[in-house]
PDB file of C-alpha atoms in Angstrom:
ATOM      1  CA  MET I1488      -0.899  37.291 113.602  1.00  0.00           C
ATOM      2  CA  ALA I1489      -0.529  40.487 115.609  1.00  0.00           C
ATOM      3  CA  ALA I1490      -1.065  40.062 119.334  1.00  0.00           C
ATOM      4  CA  ASP I1491      -1.670  36.359 118.708  1.00  0.00           C
ATOM      5  CA  LEU I1492      -5.285  36.814 117.677  1.00  0.00           C
ATOM      6  CA  THR I1493      -6.974  33.718 116.359  1.00  0.00           C
ATOM      7  CA  PRO I1494      -8.781  34.116 113.026  1.00  0.00           C
ATOM      8  CA  ALA I1495     -12.091  33.950 114.911  1.00  0.00           C
ATOM      9  CA  GLU I1496     -11.006  36.706 117.319  1.00  0.00           C
ATOM     10  CA  LEU I1497      -9.806  38.896 114.459  1.00  0.00           C
ATOM     11  CA  THR I1498     -13.084  38.361 112.615  1.00  0.00           C
ATOM     12  CA  LEU I1499     -15.181  39.488 115.594  1.00  0.00           C
ATOM     13  CA  LEU I1500     -12.845  42.348 116.451  1.00  0.00           C
ATOM     14  CA  GLY I1501     -13.026  43.559 112.859  1.00  0.00           C
ATOM     15  CA  LEU I1502     -16.820  43.526 112.934  1.00  0.00           C
ATOM     16  CA  LEU I1503     -16.742  45.576 116.126  1.00  0.00           C
ATOM     17  CA  VAL I1504     -14.285  48.039 114.578  1.00  0.00           C
ATOM     18  CA  GLU I1505     -16.852  48.572 111.804  1.00  0.00           C
ATOM     19  CA  ARG I1506     -19.348  49.570 114.492  1.00  0.00           C
ATOM     20  CA  PRO I1507     -20.340  48.499 118.003  1.00  0.00           C
ATOM     21  CA  ARG I1508     -22.558  45.437 118.079  1.00  0.00           C
ATOM     22  CA  HIS I1509     -24.081  42.907 120.447  1.00  0.00           C
ATOM     23  CA  GLY I1510     -23.587  39.154 120.141  1.00  0.00           C
ATOM     24  CA  TYR I1511     -26.824  38.400 118.330  1.00  0.00           C
ATOM     25  CA  GLU I1512     -26.106  41.111 115.758  1.00  0.00           C
ATOM     26  CA  LEU I1513     -22.599  39.715 115.236  1.00  0.00           C
ATOM     27  CA  ASP I1514     -24.141  36.330 114.474  1.00  0.00           C
ATOM     28  CA  GLU I1515     -26.533  37.913 111.952  1.00  0.00           C
ATOM     29  CA  VAL I1516     -23.683  39.702 110.167  1.00  0.00           C
ATOM     30  CA  ILE I1517     -21.530  36.542 110.093  1.00  0.00           C
ATOM     31  CA  ASP I1518     -24.415  34.608 108.612  1.00  0.00           C
ATOM     32  CA  GLY I1519     -25.522  37.313 106.177  1.00  0.00           C
ATOM     33  CA  ARG I1520     -22.043  37.926 104.770  1.00  0.00           C
ATOM     34  CA  GLY I1521     -21.375  34.247 104.211  1.00  0.00           C
ATOM     35  CA  MET I1522     -18.548  34.323 106.742  1.00  0.00           C
ATOM     36  CA  ARG I1523     -19.419  30.853 107.980  1.00  0.00           C
ATOM     37  CA  GLU I1524     -17.861  29.610 104.736  1.00  0.00           C
ATOM     38  CA  TRP I1525     -14.408  30.646 105.950  1.00  0.00           C
ATOM     39  CA  THR I1526     -14.613  30.983 109.722  1.00  0.00           C
ATOM     40  CA  GLU I1527     -15.300  28.515 112.470  1.00  0.00           C
ATOM     41  CA  ILE I1528     -17.462  30.862 114.504  1.00  0.00           C
ATOM     42  CA  GLY I1529     -20.662  29.274 115.718  1.00  0.00           C
ATOM     43  CA  PHE I1530     -23.316  31.216 117.584  1.00  0.00           C
ATOM     44  CA  SER I1531     -22.340  29.524 120.835  1.00  0.00           C
ATOM     45  CA  SER I1532     -18.715  30.658 120.522  1.00  0.00           C
ATOM     46  CA  ILE I1533     -19.454  34.355 119.941  1.00  0.00           C
ATOM     47  CA  TYR I1534     -19.923  35.182 123.622  1.00  0.00           C
ATOM     48  CA  TYR I1535     -16.848  33.172 124.587  1.00  0.00           C
ATOM     49  CA  LEU I1536     -14.785  35.103 122.023  1.00  0.00           C
ATOM     50  CA  LEU I1537     -16.238  38.431 123.166  1.00  0.00           C
ATOM     51  CA  THR I1538     -15.214  37.613 126.739  1.00  0.00           C
ATOM     52  CA  ARG I1539     -11.675  36.778 125.590  1.00  0.00           C
ATOM     53  CA  LEU I1540     -11.399  40.034 123.646  1.00  0.00           C
ATOM     54  CA  ARG I1541     -12.788  42.006 126.590  1.00  0.00           C
ATOM     55  CA  ASP I1542     -10.426  40.330 129.058  1.00  0.00           C
ATOM     56  CA  ARG I1543      -7.484  41.239 126.823  1.00  0.00           C
ATOM     57  CA  GLY I1544      -8.573  44.883 126.794  1.00  0.00           C
ATOM     58  CA  LEU I1545      -9.344  44.905 123.067  1.00  0.00           C
ATOM     59  CA  ILE I1546     -13.071  45.605 123.384  1.00  0.00           C
ATOM     60  CA  ALA I1547     -15.277  47.192 126.008  1.00  0.00           C
ATOM     61  CA  GLU I1548     -18.967  47.505 126.647  1.00  0.00           C
ATOM     62  CA  VAL I1549     -20.342  50.740 125.193  1.00  0.00           C
ATOM     63  CA  ASP I1550     -23.456  52.702 125.956  1.00  0.00           C
ATOM     64  CA  ALA I1551     -26.148  51.891 123.458  1.00  0.00           C
ATOM     65  CA  PRO I1552     -29.736  53.033 123.257  1.00  0.00           C
ATOM     66  CA  ARG I1553     -32.059  50.419 124.680  1.00  0.00           C
ATOM     67  CA  GLY I1554     -34.493  49.040 122.166  1.00  0.00           C
ATOM     68  CA  GLY I1555     -38.177  48.539 122.958  1.00  0.00           C
ATOM     69  CA  ARG I1556     -39.143  45.712 125.245  1.00  0.00           C
ATOM     70  CA  GLY I1557     -37.014  42.878 126.379  1.00  0.00           C
ATOM     71  CA  LYS I1558     -33.687  42.440 128.020  1.00  0.00           C
ATOM     72  CA  ALA I1559     -30.970  44.999 127.309  1.00  0.00           C
ATOM     73  CA  ARG I1560     -28.140  43.540 125.241  1.00  0.00           C
ATOM     74  CA  ARG I1561     -24.487  44.170 125.925  1.00  0.00           C
ATOM     75  CA  VAL I1562     -23.020  46.128 123.052  1.00  0.00           C
ATOM     76  CA  TYR I1563     -19.263  46.033 122.520  1.00  0.00           C
ATOM     77  CA  GLY I1564     -16.900  48.285 120.629  1.00  0.00           C
ATOM     78  CA  PRO I1565     -13.134  48.327 120.192  1.00  0.00           C
ATOM     79  CA  THR I1566     -10.793  50.036 122.594  1.00  0.00           C
ATOM     80  CA  PRO I1567      -8.017  52.175 121.055  1.00  0.00           C
ATOM     81  CA  GLU I1568      -5.649  49.221 121.595  1.00  0.00           C
ATOM     82  CA  GLY I1569      -8.215  46.876 120.027  1.00  0.00           C
ATOM     83  CA  TYR I1570      -8.367  49.078 116.960  1.00  0.00           C
ATOM     84  CA  ARG I1571      -4.548  49.097 116.639  1.00  0.00           C
ATOM     85  CA  VAL I1572      -4.291  45.334 117.151  1.00  0.00           C
ATOM     86  CA  CYS I1573      -7.057  44.719 114.617  1.00  0.00           C
ATOM     87  CA  ALA I1574      -5.313  46.869 112.006  1.00  0.00           C
ATOM     88  CA  ARG I1575      -1.959  45.110 112.502  1.00  0.00           C
ATOM     89  CA  ALA I1576      -3.504  41.620 112.497  1.00  0.00           C
ATOM     90  CA  ALA I1577      -5.644  42.345 109.418  1.00  0.00           C
ATOM     91  CA  GLU I1578      -2.621  43.654 107.533  1.00  0.00           C
ATOM     92  CA  ALA I1579      -0.615  40.551 108.449  1.00  0.00           C
ATOM     93  CA  ALA I1580      -3.495  38.288 107.394  1.00  0.00           C
ATOM     94  CA  VAL I1581      -3.588  39.972 103.982  1.00  0.00           C
ATOM     95  CA  ALA I1582       0.185  40.016 103.455  1.00  0.00           C
ATOM     96  CA  GLU I1583       1.360  36.687 104.831  1.00  0.00           C
ATOM     97  CA  LEU I1584       1.024  33.443 102.919  1.00  0.00           C
ATOM     98  CA  ARG I1585       0.078  30.753 105.407  1.00  0.00           C
ATOM     99  CA  PRO I1586      -0.185  27.032 104.858  1.00  0.00           C
ATOM    100  CA  VAL I1587      -3.566  25.389 104.811  1.00  0.00           C
ATOM    101  CA  PHE I1588      -4.165  21.760 105.617  1.00  0.00           C
ATOM    102  CA  PRO I1589      -7.074  20.525 103.514  1.00  0.00           C
ATOM    103  CA  PRO I1590      -8.248  16.989 104.309  1.00  0.00           C
ATOM    104  CA  LEU I1591      -8.583  16.439 100.546  1.00  0.00           C
ATOM    105  CA  LEU I1592      -4.793  16.237 100.266  1.00  0.00           C
ATOM    106  CA  VAL I1593      -4.643  13.569 102.971  1.00  0.00           C
ATOM    107  CA  GLY I1594      -7.255  11.572 101.068  1.00  0.00           C
ATOM    108  CA  LEU I1595      -5.345  11.941  97.792  1.00  0.00           C
ATOM    109  CA  ALA I1596      -2.109  10.878  99.464  1.00  0.00           C
ATOM    110  CA  ASN I1597      -3.902   7.662 100.433  1.00  0.00           C
ATOM    111  CA  GLN I1598      -5.781   7.227  97.177  1.00  0.00           C
ATOM    112  CA  PRO I1599      -4.138   3.879  96.251  1.00  0.00           C
ATOM    113  CA  VAL I1600      -6.211   2.118  98.926  1.00  0.00           C
ATOM    114  CA  ILE I1601      -9.514   3.388  97.512  1.00  0.00           C
ATOM    115  CA  PRO I1602     -11.082   1.040  94.960  1.00  0.00           C
ATOM    116  CA  PRO I1603     -11.491   2.863  91.602  1.00  0.00           C
ATOM    117  CA  ASP I1604     -15.301   2.784  91.599  1.00  0.00           C
ATOM    118  CA  ARG I1605     -15.428   4.212  95.120  1.00  0.00           C
ATOM    119  CA  LEU I1606     -12.876   6.887  94.181  1.00  0.00           C
ATOM    120  CA  ARG I1607     -15.026   7.928  91.209  1.00  0.00           C
ATOM    121  CA  ALA I1608     -18.086   8.080  93.457  1.00  0.00           C
ATOM    122  CA  ALA I1609     -16.214  10.154  96.054  1.00  0.00           C
ATOM    123  CA  LEU I1610     -14.994  12.582  93.368  1.00  0.00           C
ATOM    124  CA  ASP I1611     -18.559  12.829  92.020  1.00  0.00           C
ATOM    125  CA  ARG I1612     -19.884  13.626  95.516  1.00  0.00           C
ATOM    126  CA  ARG I1613     -17.226  16.310  95.915  1.00  0.00           C
ATOM    127  CA  ALA I1614     -18.148  17.815  92.533  1.00  0.00           C
ATOM    128  CA  ALA I1615     -21.827  17.965  93.531  1.00  0.00           C
ATOM    129  CA  ALA I1616     -20.955  19.529  96.892  1.00  0.00           C
ATOM    130  CA  LEU I1617     -18.771  22.143  95.171  1.00  0.00           C
ATOM    131  CA  ALA I1618     -21.574  23.067  92.775  1.00  0.00           C
ATOM    132  CA  GLU I1619     -23.990  23.478  95.707  1.00  0.00           C
ATOM    133  CA  LYS I1620     -21.484  25.570  97.657  1.00  0.00           C
ATOM    134  CA  ILE I1621     -20.822  27.838  94.653  1.00  0.00           C
ATOM    135  CA  ALA I1622     -24.563  28.364  94.220  1.00  0.00           C
ATOM    136  CA  ALA I1623     -25.029  29.158  97.935  1.00  0.00           C
ATOM    137  CA  VAL I1624     -22.121  31.636  98.108  1.00  0.00           C
ATOM    138  CA  SER I1625     -23.246  33.285  94.854  1.00  0.00           C
ATOM    139  CA  ALA I1626     -26.781  33.658  96.225  1.00  0.00           C
ATOM    140  CA  ALA I1627     -25.488  35.187  99.473  1.00  0.00           C
ATOM    141  CA  ARG I1628     -23.331  37.643  97.497  1.00  0.00           C
ATOM    142  CA  ASP I1629     -26.163  38.543  95.127  1.00  0.00           C
ATOM    143  CA  ALA I1630     -28.538  39.131  98.058  1.00  0.00           C
ATOM    144  CA  GLN I1631     -26.321  42.069  99.084  1.00  0.00           C
ATOM    145  CA  PRO I1632     -25.878  44.209  95.960  1.00  0.00           C
ATOM    146  CA  ASP I1633     -25.051  47.297  98.037  1.00  0.00           C
ATOM    147  CA  ALA I1634     -22.415  45.604 100.219  1.00  0.00           C
ATOM    148  CA  PRO I1635     -19.147  47.505 100.654  1.00  0.00           C
ATOM    149  CA  GLY I1636     -16.259  46.536  98.391  1.00  0.00           C
ATOM    150  CA  PHE I1637     -14.394  44.639 101.102  1.00  0.00           C
ATOM    151  CA  VAL I1638     -17.466  42.470 101.760  1.00  0.00           C
ATOM    152  CA  ARG I1639     -17.863  41.714  98.045  1.00  0.00           C
ATOM    153  CA  ALA I1640     -14.137  40.906  97.920  1.00  0.00           C
ATOM    154  CA  THR I1641     -14.567  38.180 100.550  1.00  0.00           C
ATOM    155  CA  PHE I1642     -17.381  36.643  98.517  1.00  0.00           C
ATOM    156  CA  ASP I1643     -15.353  36.921  95.307  1.00  0.00           C
ATOM    157  CA  TYR I1644     -12.282  35.352  96.917  1.00  0.00           C
ATOM    158  CA  SER I1645     -14.360  32.436  98.213  1.00  0.00           C
ATOM    159  CA  LEU I1646     -15.961  31.973  94.803  1.00  0.00           C
ATOM    160  CA  GLY I1647     -12.551  32.147  93.117  1.00  0.00           C
ATOM    161  CA  GLN I1648     -11.201  29.434  95.408  1.00  0.00           C
ATOM    162  CA  LEU I1649     -14.249  27.253  94.810  1.00  0.00           C
ATOM    163  CA  ALA I1650     -14.064  27.768  91.035  1.00  0.00           C
ATOM    164  CA  ALA I1651     -10.357  26.887  91.039  1.00  0.00           C
ATOM    165  CA  GLU I1652     -11.084  23.683  92.950  1.00  0.00           C
ATOM    166  CA  GLN I1653     -13.959  22.896  90.601  1.00  0.00           C
ATOM    167  CA  GLN I1654     -11.638  23.271  87.588  1.00  0.00           C
ATOM    168  CA  TRP I1655      -8.957  21.141  89.257  1.00  0.00           C
ATOM    169  CA  LEU I1656     -11.550  18.500  90.119  1.00  0.00           C
ATOM    170  CA  ASP I1657     -12.909  18.411  86.551  1.00  0.00           C
ATOM    171  CA  ASP I1658      -9.363  17.949  85.217  1.00  0.00           C
ATOM    172  CA  TYR I1659      -8.527  15.296  87.810  1.00  0.00           C
ATOM    173  CA  ARG I1660     -11.707  13.339  87.199  1.00  0.00           C
ATOM    174  CA  ALA I1661     -11.010  13.390  83.444  1.00  0.00           C
ATOM    175  CA  ALA I1662      -7.445  12.179  84.036  1.00  0.00           C
ATOM    176  CA  GLU I1663      -8.655   9.422  86.368  1.00  0.00           C
ATOM    177  CA  ALA I1664     -11.258   8.314  83.824  1.00  0.00           C
ATOM    178  CA  GLY I1665      -8.518   8.049  81.198  1.00  0.00           C
ATOM    179  CA  ASP I1666      -6.243   6.005  83.500  1.00  0.00           C
ATOM    180  CA  GLN I1667      -8.058   2.709  83.847  1.00  0.00           C
ATOM    181  CA  SER I1668      -4.904   0.632  84.299  1.00  0.00           C
ATOM    182  CA  PRO I1669      -5.240  -2.349  86.655  1.00  0.00           C
ATOM    183  CA  THR I1670      -1.984  -1.534  88.441  1.00  0.00           C
ATOM    184  CA  ASN I1671      -1.376   0.701  91.390  1.00  0.00           C
ATOM    185  CA  PRO I1672       1.532   3.186  91.602  1.00  0.00           C
ATOM    186  CA  SER I1673       3.889   0.448  92.836  1.00  0.00           C
ATOM    187  CA  GLY I1674       3.394  -1.457  89.601  1.00  0.00           C
ATOM    188  CA  ARG I1675       1.689  -4.423  91.295  1.00  0.00           C
ATOM    189  CA  LYS I1676      -1.666  -5.676  90.129  1.00  0.00           C
ATOM    190  CA  ALA I1677      -4.440  -3.966  92.061  1.00  0.00           C
ATOM    191  CA  ASP I1678      -6.087  -6.048  94.749  1.00  0.00           C
ATOM    192  CA  ASP I1679      -9.718  -6.707  93.901  1.00  0.00           C
ATOM    193  CA  ARG I1680     -10.758  -6.724  97.549  1.00  0.00           C
ATOM    194  CA  ASP I1681     -12.600  -3.665  98.777  1.00  0.00           C
ATOM    195  CA  PRO I1682     -10.752  -2.518 101.920  1.00  0.00           C
ATOM    196  CA  LEU I1683     -13.668  -0.263 102.763  1.00  0.00           C
TER     197      LEU I1683
END
């Protein structure tokens, strides 16, 4: 990624390139756009990330009209270098295929130690969680009918990934239900003890 920005830093920098914002507003946008589904930015990390971006000269405090009562909030916007770095990093993020490391694959690689009934239950729990997640992301997308195309694209990508996993999971569960053999992949009789 350009200038070694983390995905969280690029996400915040991109939101500030859209328009200057303060930390609380950044949190609202992250929440409202469903960005928590694909970023690891918690409210408590926003100010830490803003400080890192500021210290690297990618954002700076900007003059903003003070709202009514209460404490004035620090509003940040991109510097010219921040804008350039954001553009390069965003382009790289779109163009480059990067590996992901889903814990699901680690679990599947160790599936032979999971008793069949517990495996079925785990797959059922995953299916229920996927259905809930699809409903939540769909609701967040539908709550913003006037969102710009790039915002809708992030929702659609997330929903596409979730739907693909849901289809894979349905196929895998059907295959597992059809394979009720009492042997494990090594050809030995399965141990009846529950290691869990």
